[in-house]
Amino acid sequence: MASLENHDPISITSPSDLKIVIIEKLPKSEGNEPQAPKSKTMAVNRATLIKGCQYFQNMLACHRWTESDSNTITLQDDHIVAMEILLRKLHASLGAMSVQEVSVADVWHLVLACDKYGLSPKEFRGWFASWAKHAATQIDTLYGRDERIYYRQTLSETHITERNPTKVDQMHLPPRILQQMNAVRGRLRNIAHKGLFDRIARILQVSSAPCCERTVFEFFCELQRISVWPFEDCMRHCSIDDLVFRMKQFDATKMRGYTDPETKKPVACFFCEHDWKAVVAGAAKRVEAYFDGLCLDCMDLTKNLHKGGDRDRDYWAYMLPRDRYDENCRIKHGEPTWYFSFMGRREKKGLIADV
């Protein structure tokens, strides 16, 4: 199928002595029909490409490729916008391209292009920071204009999954990261459950007094009013952040007290007179304080542990108790973040649990 050539080249740098034709393969249409690829020509400098990228050095300087002596080269199955960003980075002309023209999907394709052409995505940090300031509207649109889905889906009831804005299957996080985030979600829910219901469980274990029956009933009624009970049902479509917000709306004054039917006076009871607002607020505080998010520095450190060392010894050394769990990290965090950010994995058959 013939490509749809755009004959207006993009000037990456001036003067230029080489043209690169980018051929972008488009995904199938909604009717599963193949679409014609589109293309774009970009004017670049040969010497700059050779100096800045090993891939282009091999292509243009070794004289073993057909492209070495050509004034025009064609790159198949690349993404036009991502390649423009990459080429402008090599030519120090990124400032000439508006970040508002770049979509979320384009950034994903940029990561893929960096992998293909041997560049580090970290080299684009400055540009990415500038792009991110203008990306809020795009993110709202991509995630249904619900910021909670984007920023807090990791704390939702359903299993955490990625949302890939591209059609490239190989673009995804290492499975280990999603496993850890799902584990965090489960742990936070357990902390919330324990904080909310431990004292109620104690009452049920030691007392069957009418006043305690009323207190337990009223406690659950108030939780139901703020959509925290039934606990599992309320968690089905809300995040941990939503749960904490609702818990903070707990109003103990709405809990009716028990009056003795004979004396017509309130009954003084050690269990019933507890500060129930403090119980719920304390549970919310423990949930909020437990986890600071995954730490990229801890994740990066533990991907390979100490290169060239003994992986088994490195594993046990990493697990030793320490005074600080955020040493040399760019964010402050506690032990839970350090623990869940561990990315080490087996690369050989072990002695335990592998039979």
C-alpha positions as a printed Julia matrix, in Angstrom:
355×3 Matrix{Float64}:
   0.0     0.0    0.0
   1.48    3.32  -1.05
   2.35    5.83   1.63
   0.8     9.28   1.81
   3.84   11.52   1.41
   3.83   15.01   2.86
   6.19   17.0    0.65
   6.68   19.87   3.11
   9.79   18.8    5.04
  10.31   19.64   8.68
  13.49   21.63   9.18
  15.23   20.1   12.17
  18.33   22.21  11.64
  19.71   24.67   9.13
  21.79   24.27   7.1
  21.03   20.6    6.46
  22.65   18.06   4.17
  20.5    14.97   4.71
  16.8    14.17   4.46
  15.15   11.47   6.56
  11.79   10.09   5.45
   9.84    8.73   8.41
   7.25    6.09   7.5
   4.62    5.67  10.21
   2.47    2.57  10.1
  -1.07    3.33  11.23
  -3.24    0.92  13.24
  -6.23   -0.7   11.63
  -9.46    1.26  11.48
 -12.48    0.58  13.68
 -13.75   -1.71  10.94
 -10.48   -3.68  11.15
  -9.43   -2.34   7.75
  -5.74   -1.56   7.08
  -4.89    2.11   6.69
  -2.33    3.63   4.38
   0.85    4.61   6.22
   1.77    8.26   6.45
   5.19    9.78   6.03
   7.11   12.94   6.76
  10.47   14.23   5.56
  12.85   15.85   8.03
  15.93   17.87   7.11
  18.9    17.08   9.36
  22.68   17.34   9.55
  24.63   14.17   8.81
  27.62   14.98  11.03
  25.38   15.78  13.99
  23.6    12.43  13.69
  26.9    10.55  13.46
  28.28   12.33  16.51
  25.18   12.01  18.68
  23.85    8.52  18.0
  25.63    5.18  17.57
  22.79    3.86  15.42
  23.2     6.65  12.86
  26.98    6.42  13.1
  26.81    2.79  12.01
  24.36    3.65   9.25
  26.01    6.75   7.82
  29.73    6.51   8.55
  30.77    2.91   7.97
  30.0     2.87   4.22
  28.63   -0.64   4.48
  25.01    0.45   4.4
  23.27    1.71   1.28
  22.28    4.83   3.23
  25.93    5.75   3.89
  26.33    7.54   0.56
  22.76    8.69   0.07
  21.32   12.15   0.59
  17.95   10.69   1.58
  17.3     7.78   3.92
  14.03    6.11   4.88
  13.16    4.86   8.36
  10.32    2.36   8.45
   7.75    1.81  11.22
   8.66    4.87  13.26
   6.4     7.47  14.82
   6.61   10.88  13.16
   6.17   13.13  16.21
   8.42   10.97  18.4
  11.16   11.01  15.76
  10.91   14.77  15.4
  11.47   15.12  19.16
  14.38   12.67  19.06
  16.05   14.34  16.07
  15.57   17.8   17.54
  17.19   16.6   20.75
  20.24   15.43  18.8
  20.39   18.79  17.0
  19.7    20.9   20.12
  16.6    22.43  18.49
  13.85   21.17  20.81
  12.99   24.75  21.68
  11.63   25.26  18.16
   8.91   22.65  18.73
   5.89   23.51  20.86
   5.22   21.01  23.64
   1.51   21.66  23.14
   1.73   19.72  19.88
   2.8    16.55  21.71
   0.2    14.09  23.01
   0.46   11.51  25.78
   0.7     8.77  23.15
   3.53   10.66  21.43
   5.57   10.54  24.65
   5.06    6.78  24.88
   6.29    6.45  21.3
   9.3     8.6   22.2
  10.33    6.03  24.82
  10.03    3.33  22.16
  12.12    5.38  19.71
  14.82    5.91  22.34
  15.01    2.16  22.83
  15.28    1.53  19.08
  17.96    4.15  18.44
  19.98    3.59  21.61
  19.27    6.85  23.45
  18.47    7.17  27.13
  15.01    8.6   27.95
  16.7    10.3   30.93
  18.29   12.72  28.46
  14.8    14.14  27.84
  14.04   14.99  31.49
  14.21   18.74  30.98
  11.97   18.61  27.94
   9.55   16.25  29.66
   9.21   18.58  32.65
   8.22   21.36  30.27
   5.78   19.1   28.42
   4.17   17.87  31.65
   3.1    21.4   32.57
   0.88   21.46  29.49
  -0.32   17.85  29.63
  -3.09   18.07  32.26
  -5.86   18.6   29.7
  -4.71   15.66  27.6
  -4.55   13.4   30.64
  -8.06   14.45  31.68
  -9.34   13.52  28.22
  -7.44   10.22  28.04
  -8.7     9.1   31.46
 -12.3    10.23  31.09
 -11.73   13.65  32.71
 -11.55   11.91  36.08
  -8.21   12.74  37.69
  -8.82   10.12  40.35
  -8.66    7.39  37.7
  -5.25    8.62  36.58
  -3.67    9.65  39.85
  -5.36    7.21  42.22
  -6.29    4.13  40.23
  -3.46    2.35  42.05
  -5.56    2.48  45.2
  -8.85    1.29  43.71
 -10.67   -1.92  44.59
 -10.22   -3.62  41.23
  -6.91   -5.06  40.13
  -4.46   -2.43  38.96
  -3.84   -2.46  35.25
  -2.06   -0.18  32.82
  -3.76    2.01  30.28
  -1.72    2.12  27.1
  -2.62    5.06  24.81
  -0.74    3.41  21.93
  -1.32    0.26  19.9
   2.17   -1.05  20.67
   1.88   -4.18  22.8
   5.51   -4.13  23.95
   5.01   -0.79  25.7
   4.25   -1.74  29.3
   5.74   -1.68  32.78
   7.61   -4.67  34.17
   4.95   -6.96  35.7
   6.73   -6.75  39.06
   5.63   -3.12  39.47
   1.94   -3.93  39.07
   2.32   -6.87  41.45
   3.76   -4.59  44.11
   1.1    -1.93  43.63
  -1.66   -4.52  43.96
   0.02   -5.77  47.13
   0.1    -2.21  48.51
  -3.58   -1.73  47.78
  -4.46   -4.89  49.67
  -2.28   -3.89  52.62
  -3.88   -0.44  52.89
  -7.35   -1.93  52.85
  -6.38   -4.3   55.66
  -5.05   -1.41  57.75
  -8.29    0.52  57.23
 -10.4    -2.52  58.1
  -8.43   -3.26  61.27
  -8.52    0.35  62.47
 -12.26    0.65  61.94
 -13.47   -2.61  63.42
 -11.02   -3.86  66.05
 -12.83   -2.1   68.91
 -16.22   -3.23  67.63
 -14.91   -6.81  67.54
 -13.78   -6.43  71.15
 -17.27   -5.32  72.24
 -18.84   -8.31  70.5
 -16.41  -10.62  72.28
 -16.94   -9.4   75.86
 -20.37   -7.79  76.13
 -23.96   -8.46  75.17
 -25.45   -5.54  77.09
 -28.32   -3.67  75.39
 -26.3    -0.45  75.4
 -23.47   -2.16  73.52
 -25.92   -3.53  70.99
 -27.18    0.01  70.39
 -23.62    1.38  70.12
 -22.56   -1.21  67.55
 -25.74   -0.61  65.54
 -25.31    3.17  65.59
 -21.63    2.9   64.66
 -22.44    0.92  61.54
 -25.32    3.25  60.69
 -22.95    6.22  60.73
 -20.42    4.34  58.6
 -23.2     3.57  56.16
 -24.23    7.23  56.06
 -20.73    8.25  54.95
 -20.51    5.3   52.49
 -17.9     3.3   54.38
 -20.21    0.38  55.17
 -20.72   -2.31  53.92
 -16.95   -2.08  53.68
 -16.3    -4.39  50.71
 -19.22   -3.01  48.7
 -18.13    0.58  49.29
 -14.58   -0.27  48.22
 -15.77   -1.74  44.94
 -15.76    1.57  43.09
 -13.71    3.89  45.28
 -10.04    4.39  45.95
  -8.27    4.37  49.3
  -8.07    8.16  49.05
 -11.84    8.31  48.65
 -12.25    5.98  51.62
 -10.04    8.16  53.82
 -11.97   11.27  52.78
 -15.26    9.6   53.71
 -13.89    8.4   57.05
 -13.06   12.0   57.93
 -16.76   12.83  57.57
 -17.65   10.55  60.49
 -19.88   12.39  63.01
 -20.16   10.66  66.37
 -22.92   13.05  67.48
 -25.26   11.28  65.07
 -24.89    8.05  67.08
 -27.9     7.77  69.39
 -27.15    6.81  72.97
 -28.92    4.09  74.96
 -31.44    5.03  77.66
 -32.35    2.59  80.43
 -36.06    1.8   79.94
 -36.63    1.69  83.71
 -34.71    4.75  84.93
 -35.13    6.72  81.69
 -31.51    7.8   82.05
 -28.48    7.25  79.81
 -26.41    4.22  80.75
 -22.77    4.78  81.68
 -20.73    2.1   79.93
 -16.96    1.81  79.52
 -17.31    0.45  75.98
 -20.09    2.7   74.75
 -18.6     5.97  75.97
 -15.5     5.55  73.85
 -14.53    8.4   71.48
 -15.75    6.83  68.23
 -14.76    9.79  66.12
 -11.18    9.34  67.34
 -11.36    5.64  66.4
 -12.3     6.41  62.81
  -9.95    9.39  62.54
  -7.09    7.28  63.88
  -7.74    4.6   61.28
  -7.74    7.2   58.51
  -4.48    8.69  59.79
  -2.74    5.31  59.89
  -3.78    4.59  56.31
  -2.54    7.98  55.1
   0.79    7.7   56.9
   1.59    4.12  55.91
   2.6     4.42  52.26
   4.41    7.2   50.38
   4.24    5.61  46.93
   6.85    3.54  45.14
  10.31    5.14  45.21
  11.98    5.24  41.8
  15.42    5.41  43.42
  14.81    2.27  45.51
  13.34    0.54  42.47
  16.34    1.41  40.32
  18.81    0.36  43.02
  17.27   -3.08  43.47
  16.74   -4.04  39.83
  20.18   -5.62  39.64
  21.46   -5.04  43.18
  25.27   -4.84  43.09
  26.57   -5.56  39.61
  29.32   -8.12  39.61
  28.6    -9.16  43.18
  26.98  -12.18  44.73
  23.25  -11.77  44.15
  22.32  -13.94  47.11
  24.51  -11.96  49.52
  23.25   -8.71  48.03
  19.68   -9.86  48.65
  20.28  -10.5   52.36
  22.33   -7.31  52.75
  19.45   -5.29  51.34
  17.05   -6.83  53.86
  19.12   -5.86  56.92
  17.44   -3.4   59.35
  18.54    0.2   58.97
  18.09    3.57  60.63
  16.78    5.23  57.48
  14.91    3.74  54.56
  15.22    6.75  52.25
  18.99    7.23  52.3
  20.21    8.67  48.98
  16.6     8.87  47.74
  15.11   12.0   46.23
  11.93   11.66  48.3
  11.46   11.06  52.01
   9.73    7.79  52.82
   9.45    5.08  55.42
   9.91    1.33  55.56
   6.71    0.32  53.68
   7.7     2.31  50.59
  11.21    0.83  50.76
   9.79   -2.68  51.1
   7.28   -2.48  48.25
   9.83   -0.76  45.98
  12.07   -3.83  45.98
  12.39   -4.94  42.35
  14.89   -7.8   42.72
  13.86  -11.05  41.1
  15.3   -14.5   40.54
  17.41  -15.16  37.47
  18.25  -18.75  38.26
  16.61  -21.73  39.87
  16.8   -21.41  43.64
  16.9   -23.99  46.38
  13.55  -23.06  47.92
  10.06  -23.12  46.38
  11.35  -24.08  42.93
  10.77  -27.81  43.01
